[in-house]
Coordinates of C-alpha atoms and ligand atoms in Angstrom, one line a residue:
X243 CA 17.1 -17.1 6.2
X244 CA 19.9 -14.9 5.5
X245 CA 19.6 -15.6 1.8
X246 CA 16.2 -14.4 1.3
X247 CA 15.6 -13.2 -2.0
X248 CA 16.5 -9.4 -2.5
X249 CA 15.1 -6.9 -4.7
X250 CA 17.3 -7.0 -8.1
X251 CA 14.7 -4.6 -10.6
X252 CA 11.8 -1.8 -10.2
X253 CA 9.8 -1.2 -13.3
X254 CA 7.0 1.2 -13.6
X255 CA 4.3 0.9 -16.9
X256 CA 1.7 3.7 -18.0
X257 CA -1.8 1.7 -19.2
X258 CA -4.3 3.1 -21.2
X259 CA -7.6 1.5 -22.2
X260 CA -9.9 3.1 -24.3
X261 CA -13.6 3.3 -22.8
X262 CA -16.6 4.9 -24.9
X263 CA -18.5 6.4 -22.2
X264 CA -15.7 8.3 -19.7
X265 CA -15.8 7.7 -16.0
X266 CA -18.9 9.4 -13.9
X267 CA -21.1 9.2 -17.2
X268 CA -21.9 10.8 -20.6
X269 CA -20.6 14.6 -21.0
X270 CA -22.5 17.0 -20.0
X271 CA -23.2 20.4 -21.6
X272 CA -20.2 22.2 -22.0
X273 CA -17.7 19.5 -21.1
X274 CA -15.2 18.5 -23.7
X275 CA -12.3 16.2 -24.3
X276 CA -9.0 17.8 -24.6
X277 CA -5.8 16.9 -27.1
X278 CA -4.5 15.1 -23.9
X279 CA -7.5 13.4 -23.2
X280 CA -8.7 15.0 -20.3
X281 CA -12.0 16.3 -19.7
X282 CA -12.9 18.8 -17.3
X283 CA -16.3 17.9 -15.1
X284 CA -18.2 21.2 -14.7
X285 CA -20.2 19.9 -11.7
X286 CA -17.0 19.7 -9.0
X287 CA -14.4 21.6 -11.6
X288 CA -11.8 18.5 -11.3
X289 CA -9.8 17.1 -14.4
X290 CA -10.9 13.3 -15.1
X291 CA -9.3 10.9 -17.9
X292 CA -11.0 10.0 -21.0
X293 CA -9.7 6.6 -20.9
X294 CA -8.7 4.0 -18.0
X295 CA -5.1 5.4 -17.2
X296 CA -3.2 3.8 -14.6
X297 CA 0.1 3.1 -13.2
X298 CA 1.9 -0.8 -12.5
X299 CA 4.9 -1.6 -11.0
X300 CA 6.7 -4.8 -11.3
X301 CA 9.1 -5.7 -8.9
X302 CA 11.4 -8.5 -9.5
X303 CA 13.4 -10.6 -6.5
X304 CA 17.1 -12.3 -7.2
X305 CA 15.1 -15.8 -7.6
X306 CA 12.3 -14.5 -10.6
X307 CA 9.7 -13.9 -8.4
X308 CA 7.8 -11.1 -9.1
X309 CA 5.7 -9.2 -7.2
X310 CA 2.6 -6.3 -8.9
X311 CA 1.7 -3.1 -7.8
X312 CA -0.6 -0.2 -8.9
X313 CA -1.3 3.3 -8.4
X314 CA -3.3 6.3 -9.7
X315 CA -2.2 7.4 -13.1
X316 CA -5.4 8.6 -13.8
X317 CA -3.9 12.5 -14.4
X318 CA -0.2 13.0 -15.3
X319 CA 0.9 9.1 -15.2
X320 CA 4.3 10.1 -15.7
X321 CA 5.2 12.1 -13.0
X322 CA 4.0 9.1 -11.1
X323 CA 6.5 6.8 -13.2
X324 CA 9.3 9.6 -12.9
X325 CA 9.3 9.5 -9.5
X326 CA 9.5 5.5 -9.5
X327 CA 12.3 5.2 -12.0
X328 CA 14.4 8.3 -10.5
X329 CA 14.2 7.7 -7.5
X330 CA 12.2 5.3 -5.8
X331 CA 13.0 2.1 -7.7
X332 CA 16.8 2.5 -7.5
X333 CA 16.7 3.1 -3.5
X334 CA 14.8 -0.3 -3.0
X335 CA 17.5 -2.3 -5.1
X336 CA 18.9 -4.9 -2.6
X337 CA 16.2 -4.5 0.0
X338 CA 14.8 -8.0 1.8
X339 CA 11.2 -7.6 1.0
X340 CA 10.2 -9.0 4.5
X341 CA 11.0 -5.4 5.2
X342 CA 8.0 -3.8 3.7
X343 CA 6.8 -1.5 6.0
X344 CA 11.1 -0.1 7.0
X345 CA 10.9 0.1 3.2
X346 CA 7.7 2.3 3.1
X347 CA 9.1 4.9 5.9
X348 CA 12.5 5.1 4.3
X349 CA 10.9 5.9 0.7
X350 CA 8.6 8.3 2.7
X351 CA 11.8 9.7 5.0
X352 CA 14.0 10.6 1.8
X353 CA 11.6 13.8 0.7
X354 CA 9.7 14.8 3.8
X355 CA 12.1 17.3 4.8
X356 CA 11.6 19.1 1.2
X357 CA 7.5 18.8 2.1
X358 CA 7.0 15.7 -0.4
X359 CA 4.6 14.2 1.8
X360 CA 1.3 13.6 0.2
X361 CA 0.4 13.9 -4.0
X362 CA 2.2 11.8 -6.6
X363 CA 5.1 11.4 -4.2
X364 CA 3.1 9.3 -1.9
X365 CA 0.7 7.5 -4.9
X366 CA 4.3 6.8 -6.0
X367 CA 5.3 5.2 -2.7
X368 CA 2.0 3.5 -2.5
X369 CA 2.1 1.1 -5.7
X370 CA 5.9 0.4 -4.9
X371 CA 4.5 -0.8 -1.1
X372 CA 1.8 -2.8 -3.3
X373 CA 4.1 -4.9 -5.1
X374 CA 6.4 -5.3 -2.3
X375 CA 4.1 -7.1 -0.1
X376 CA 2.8 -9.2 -3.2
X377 CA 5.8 -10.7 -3.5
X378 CA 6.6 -10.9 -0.1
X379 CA 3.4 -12.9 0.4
X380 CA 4.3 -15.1 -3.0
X381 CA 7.5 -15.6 -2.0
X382 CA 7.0 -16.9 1.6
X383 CA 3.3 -18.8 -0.3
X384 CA 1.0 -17.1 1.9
X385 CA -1.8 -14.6 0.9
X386 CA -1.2 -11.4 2.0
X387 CA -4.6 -11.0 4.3
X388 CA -3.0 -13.9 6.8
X389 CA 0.6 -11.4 6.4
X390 CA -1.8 -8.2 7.8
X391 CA -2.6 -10.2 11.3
X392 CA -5.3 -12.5 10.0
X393 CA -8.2 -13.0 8.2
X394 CA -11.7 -12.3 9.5
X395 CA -13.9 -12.4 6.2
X396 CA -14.1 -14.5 3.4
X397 CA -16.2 -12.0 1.7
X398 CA -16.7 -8.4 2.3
X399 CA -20.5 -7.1 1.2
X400 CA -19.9 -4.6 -1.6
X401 CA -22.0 -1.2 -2.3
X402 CA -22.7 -0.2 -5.7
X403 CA -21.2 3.1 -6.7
X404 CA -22.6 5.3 -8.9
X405 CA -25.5 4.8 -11.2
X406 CA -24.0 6.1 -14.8
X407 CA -27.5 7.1 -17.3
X408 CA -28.2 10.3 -18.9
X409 CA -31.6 10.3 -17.2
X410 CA -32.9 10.1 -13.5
X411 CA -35.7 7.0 -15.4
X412 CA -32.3 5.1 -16.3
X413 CA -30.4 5.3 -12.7
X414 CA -33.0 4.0 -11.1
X415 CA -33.3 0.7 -13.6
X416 CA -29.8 0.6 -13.2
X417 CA -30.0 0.7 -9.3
X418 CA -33.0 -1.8 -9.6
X419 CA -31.1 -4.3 -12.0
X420 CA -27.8 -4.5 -9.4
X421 CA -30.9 -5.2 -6.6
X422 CA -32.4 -7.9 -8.7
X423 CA -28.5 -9.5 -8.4
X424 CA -28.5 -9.4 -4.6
X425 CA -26.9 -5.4 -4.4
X426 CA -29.1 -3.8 -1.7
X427 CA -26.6 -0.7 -1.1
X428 CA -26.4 2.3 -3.6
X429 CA -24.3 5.1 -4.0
X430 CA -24.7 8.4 -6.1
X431 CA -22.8 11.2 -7.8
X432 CA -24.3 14.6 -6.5
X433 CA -26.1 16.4 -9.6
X434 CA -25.1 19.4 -10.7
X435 CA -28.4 20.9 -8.5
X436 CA -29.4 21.5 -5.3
X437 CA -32.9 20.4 -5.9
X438 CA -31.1 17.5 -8.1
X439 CA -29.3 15.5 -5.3
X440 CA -32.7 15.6 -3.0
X441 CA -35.2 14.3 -5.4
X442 CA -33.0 11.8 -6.9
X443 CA -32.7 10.4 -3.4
X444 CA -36.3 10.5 -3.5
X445 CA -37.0 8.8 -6.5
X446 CA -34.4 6.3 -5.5
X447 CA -35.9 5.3 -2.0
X448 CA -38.8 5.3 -3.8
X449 CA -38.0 2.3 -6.7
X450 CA -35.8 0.7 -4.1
X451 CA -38.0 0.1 -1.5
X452 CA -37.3 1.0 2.2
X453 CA -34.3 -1.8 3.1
X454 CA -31.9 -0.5 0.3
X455 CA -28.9 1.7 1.7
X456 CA -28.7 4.7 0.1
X457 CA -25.4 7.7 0.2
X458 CA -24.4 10.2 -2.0
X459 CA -21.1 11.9 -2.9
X460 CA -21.4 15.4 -2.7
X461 CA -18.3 15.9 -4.2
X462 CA -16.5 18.7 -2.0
X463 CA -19.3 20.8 -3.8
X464 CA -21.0 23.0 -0.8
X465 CA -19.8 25.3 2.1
X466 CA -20.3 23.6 5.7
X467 CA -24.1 25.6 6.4
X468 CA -25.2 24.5 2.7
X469 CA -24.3 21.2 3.4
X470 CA -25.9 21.1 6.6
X471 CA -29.0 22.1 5.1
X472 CA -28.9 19.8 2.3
X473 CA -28.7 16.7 4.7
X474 CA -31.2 18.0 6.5
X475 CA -33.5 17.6 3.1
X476 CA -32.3 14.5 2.5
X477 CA -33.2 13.1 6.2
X478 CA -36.9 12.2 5.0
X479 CA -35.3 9.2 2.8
X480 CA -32.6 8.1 5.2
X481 CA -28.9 8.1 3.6
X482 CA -26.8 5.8 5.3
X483 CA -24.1 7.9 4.9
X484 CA -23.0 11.4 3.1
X485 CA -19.4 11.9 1.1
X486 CA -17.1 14.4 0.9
X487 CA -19.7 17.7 1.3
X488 CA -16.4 20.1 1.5
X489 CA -13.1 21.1 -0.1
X490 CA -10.4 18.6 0.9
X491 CA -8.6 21.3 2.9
X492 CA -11.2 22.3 4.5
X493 CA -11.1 20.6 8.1
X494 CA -12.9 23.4 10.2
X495 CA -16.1 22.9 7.7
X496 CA -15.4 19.0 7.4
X497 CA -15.6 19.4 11.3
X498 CA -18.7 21.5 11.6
X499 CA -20.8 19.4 9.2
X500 CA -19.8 16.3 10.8
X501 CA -21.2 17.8 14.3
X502 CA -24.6 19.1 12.7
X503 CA -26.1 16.4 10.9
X504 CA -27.5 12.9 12.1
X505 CA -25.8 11.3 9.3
X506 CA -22.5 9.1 9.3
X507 CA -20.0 11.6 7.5
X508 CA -17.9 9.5 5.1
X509 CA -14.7 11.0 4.2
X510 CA -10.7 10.4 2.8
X511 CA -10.4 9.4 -0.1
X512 CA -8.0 12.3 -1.2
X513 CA -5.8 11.6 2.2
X514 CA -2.7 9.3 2.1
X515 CA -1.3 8.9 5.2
X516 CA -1.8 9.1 9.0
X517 CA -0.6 12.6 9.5
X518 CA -3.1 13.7 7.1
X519 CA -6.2 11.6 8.4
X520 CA -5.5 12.5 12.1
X521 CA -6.6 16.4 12.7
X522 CA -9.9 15.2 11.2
X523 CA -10.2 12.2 13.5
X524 CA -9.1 14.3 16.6
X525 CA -12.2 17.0 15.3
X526 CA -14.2 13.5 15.0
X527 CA -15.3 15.1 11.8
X528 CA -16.3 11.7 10.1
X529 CA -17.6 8.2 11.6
X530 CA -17.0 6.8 8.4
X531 CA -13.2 7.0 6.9
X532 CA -12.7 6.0 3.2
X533 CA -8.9 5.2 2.8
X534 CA -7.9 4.8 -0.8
X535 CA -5.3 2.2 -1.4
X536 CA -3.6 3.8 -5.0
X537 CA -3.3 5.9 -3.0
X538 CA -2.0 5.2 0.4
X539 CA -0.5 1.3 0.0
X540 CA -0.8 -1.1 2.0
X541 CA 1.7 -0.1 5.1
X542 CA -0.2 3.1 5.7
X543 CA -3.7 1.5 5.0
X544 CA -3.3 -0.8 7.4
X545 CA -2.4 1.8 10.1
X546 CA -5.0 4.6 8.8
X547 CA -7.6 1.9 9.7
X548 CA -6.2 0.6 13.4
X549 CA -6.3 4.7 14.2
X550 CA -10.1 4.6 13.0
X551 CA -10.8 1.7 15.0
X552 CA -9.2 3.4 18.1
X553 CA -11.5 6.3 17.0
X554 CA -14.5 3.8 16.7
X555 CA -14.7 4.7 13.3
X556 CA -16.1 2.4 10.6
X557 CA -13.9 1.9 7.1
X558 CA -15.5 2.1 4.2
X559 CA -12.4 1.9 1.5
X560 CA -12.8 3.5 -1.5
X561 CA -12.4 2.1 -4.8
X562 CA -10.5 4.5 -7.5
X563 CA -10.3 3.7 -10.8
X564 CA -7.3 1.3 -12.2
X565 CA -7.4 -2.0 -13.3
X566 CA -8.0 -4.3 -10.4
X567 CA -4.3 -4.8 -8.1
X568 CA -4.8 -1.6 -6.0
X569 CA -8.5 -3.2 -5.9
X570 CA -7.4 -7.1 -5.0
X571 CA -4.9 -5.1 -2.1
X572 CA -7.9 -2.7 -0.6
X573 CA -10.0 -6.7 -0.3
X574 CA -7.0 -8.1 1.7
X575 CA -6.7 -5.2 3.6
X576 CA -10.1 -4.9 4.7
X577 CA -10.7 -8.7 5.3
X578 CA -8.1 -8.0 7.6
X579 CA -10.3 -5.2 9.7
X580 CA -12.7 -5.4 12.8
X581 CA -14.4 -1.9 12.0
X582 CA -15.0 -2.5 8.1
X583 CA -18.9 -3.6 6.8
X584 CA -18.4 -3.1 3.4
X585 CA -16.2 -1.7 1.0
X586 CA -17.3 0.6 -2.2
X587 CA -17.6 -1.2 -5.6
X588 CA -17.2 0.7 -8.4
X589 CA -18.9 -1.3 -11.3
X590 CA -18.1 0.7 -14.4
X591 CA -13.8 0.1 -13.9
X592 CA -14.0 -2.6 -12.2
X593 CA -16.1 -5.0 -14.0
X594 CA -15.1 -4.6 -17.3
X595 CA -11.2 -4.5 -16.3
X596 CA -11.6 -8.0 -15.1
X597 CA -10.8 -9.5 -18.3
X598 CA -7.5 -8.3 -18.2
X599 CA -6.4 -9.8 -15.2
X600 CA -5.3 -13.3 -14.3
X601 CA -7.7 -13.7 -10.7
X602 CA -10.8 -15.5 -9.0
X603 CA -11.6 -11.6 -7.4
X604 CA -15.0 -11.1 -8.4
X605 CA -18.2 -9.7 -7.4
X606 CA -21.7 -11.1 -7.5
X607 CA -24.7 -11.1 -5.7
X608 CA -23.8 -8.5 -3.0
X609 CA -20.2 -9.3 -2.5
X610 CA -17.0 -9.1 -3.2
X611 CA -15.0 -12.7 -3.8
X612 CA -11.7 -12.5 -2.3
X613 CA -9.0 -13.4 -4.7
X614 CA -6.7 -16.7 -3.9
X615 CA -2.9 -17.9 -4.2
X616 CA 0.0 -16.1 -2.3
X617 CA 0.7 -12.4 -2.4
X618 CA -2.6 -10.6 -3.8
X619 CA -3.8 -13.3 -6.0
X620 CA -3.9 -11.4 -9.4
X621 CA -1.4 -11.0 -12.4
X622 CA -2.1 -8.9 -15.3
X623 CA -3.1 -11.3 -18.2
X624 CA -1.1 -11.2 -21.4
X625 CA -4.2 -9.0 -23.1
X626 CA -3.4 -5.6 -21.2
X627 CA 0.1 -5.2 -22.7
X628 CA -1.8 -4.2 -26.0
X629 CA -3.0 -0.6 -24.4
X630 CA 0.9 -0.7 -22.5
X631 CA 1.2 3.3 -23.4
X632 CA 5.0 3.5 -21.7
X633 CA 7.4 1.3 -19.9
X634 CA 10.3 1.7 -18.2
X635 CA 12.6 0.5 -15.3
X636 CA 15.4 0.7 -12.8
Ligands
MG202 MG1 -16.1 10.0 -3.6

């Protein structure tokens, strides 16, 4: 096996595709889009896209075979692609891809030691890691679930993830249409108000009838004792979960809420690797852990989520906005888990993204469909080259 096919070419490509409501909903008063194309969300102060940015990487082997990444190029694409043409890409030139995971830590070992360990650096290392075990999975003709120590569901159970409508009358149909097509879990954005996220909870449990599973993102918006009393509102219409109450950094707060409510914590989808997931699971601030793969890959997914399990943690994966590869590697992934019952499924990205992508992934009635074939199971189709915004290679 000494002649397995080697890496021969890295290329990175910035996609943009044009969307007439932006991401999280309509603007709100005072929210704008920039000359770049940003727009600033008043309610959590972060910088979103206007459009659906992201970042693939194709990676080619001696033989032709080529293997499809992604990561987040939702802000600054190109320091993302930088990275990946600089330095990245060249390094990997020559490597056996049955090497996937040596390949992640060496990428990860060349900047640690200048404190490059987390942030585009490692979104950077993640979609490289992506395409890597694609075409290590297409070139031995295996999916990559049975290459992550087996399989154990065909379909993962998927919960709906925001409810986009410029009214609280219009979530709720929303939310009721998804149950009518077999969704019975729901997920909301916190609104800008205190008084906001309680009673749209309320009106929620209330048009969705007591088995639906409801959670809300509170967006890193509160200190530790206002989220504690938030959640303690909210107990009357049982959340199955509560996201994110505190700033990313903050792990004493993250700890403290965690340890005064009665409500799985959900948390992670800003951390990228095991160093940065473990003070918080040694704090037990969470129950839940929401590993994002653009941003981790698959190498570090997989071992974020055996640490949860020896935590007895569940995994609830996030799902980030790109065009469906990072997507089709968070399903392998997770079908892969013991401590995973459903993964997030962001509706307004993912479903209309679908037509740009050569895949059976899918998801109806409740579930995700696992994509088929070897490696991920999904190739761009030829239609997403028309929003290509930048390529380039090493
Ligand atoms: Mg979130």
């Amino acid at each position: 096996m000494s002649d397995f096919p080697k890496i021969i070419r890295v290329e990175s490509f910035i996609i943009s595709i044009p969307r007439q409501t932006p991401y999280l909903g309509p603007l709100g008063p005072g929210e704008f889009i920039n000359d770049r194309g940003y727009l600033v969300r008043r309610g959590n102060r972060s910088i979103y896209p206007s459009t659906d940015m992201t970042v693939l990487i194709k990676v080619t082997a001696e033989d032709g075979t080529v293997g499809w990444g992604e990561t987040y190029g939702i802000i600054a694409p190109n320091a993302v692609t930088s990275i990946i043409d600089d330095v990245l890409g060249p390094v990997i030139v020559g490597r056996d891809p049955r090497d996937v995971v040596v390949i992640q830590e060496d990428l990860y070992d060349l900047m640690r030691v200048r404190g490059f360990f987390g942030g585009f650096y490692v979104d950077a290392i993640a979609g490289i890691d992506i395409a890597i075990w694609d075409l290590f999975g297409k070139l031995l003709g295996q999916p990559v679930v049975k290459l992550l120590g087996g399989q154990r569901a065909l379909s993962l159970p998927a919960y709906v993830s925001g409810l986009p409508g410029s009214t609280l009358e219009q979530r709720v149909a929303l939310a009721q249409d998804f149950q009518a097509r077999g969704f019975n879990a729901f997920k909301y954005h916190s609104a800008v108000s205190f008084d906001g996220i309680v009673n749209e909870m309320r009106v929620l449990r209330e048009g969705l009838g007591p088995a639906a599973e409801l959670m809300v993102d509170l967006h890193w918006k509160f200190t530790a004792q206002e989220a504690i009393q938030l959640v303690e509102q909210l107990m009357p219409y049982r959340p199955y979960f509560v996201e994110a109450p505190c700033q990313p950094e903050d792990i004493e707060g993250q700890a403290h809420v965690g340890a005064h409510i009665k409500v799985p914590l959900a948390l992670g989808e800003e951390w990228r690797t095991v160093y940065e997931y473990r003070p918080r699971m040694e704090r037990r601030s969470m129950s839940i852990i929401q590993p994002e793969m653009g941003h981790t890959g698959l190498s570090q997914f997989m071992q974020i989520c055996r640490m949860a399990n020896a935590f007895h943690m569940k995994v609830i994966p996030h799902a980030g906005p790109g065009i469906g590869i990072f997507q089709a590697a968070s399903l392998h992934a997770t079908a892969a888990l013991p401590n995973s019952p459903m993964h997030e499924y962001q509706h307004s990205v993912f479903d209309r993204n679908l037509q740009y992508l050569n895949t059976r992934m899918d998801c109806q009635a409740g579930a995700f469909v696992m994509p088929q074939g070897p490696g991920l199971g999904i190739e761009p189709a030829e239609s997403i080259w028309q929003f290509l915004k930048e390529k380039s290679a090493s």
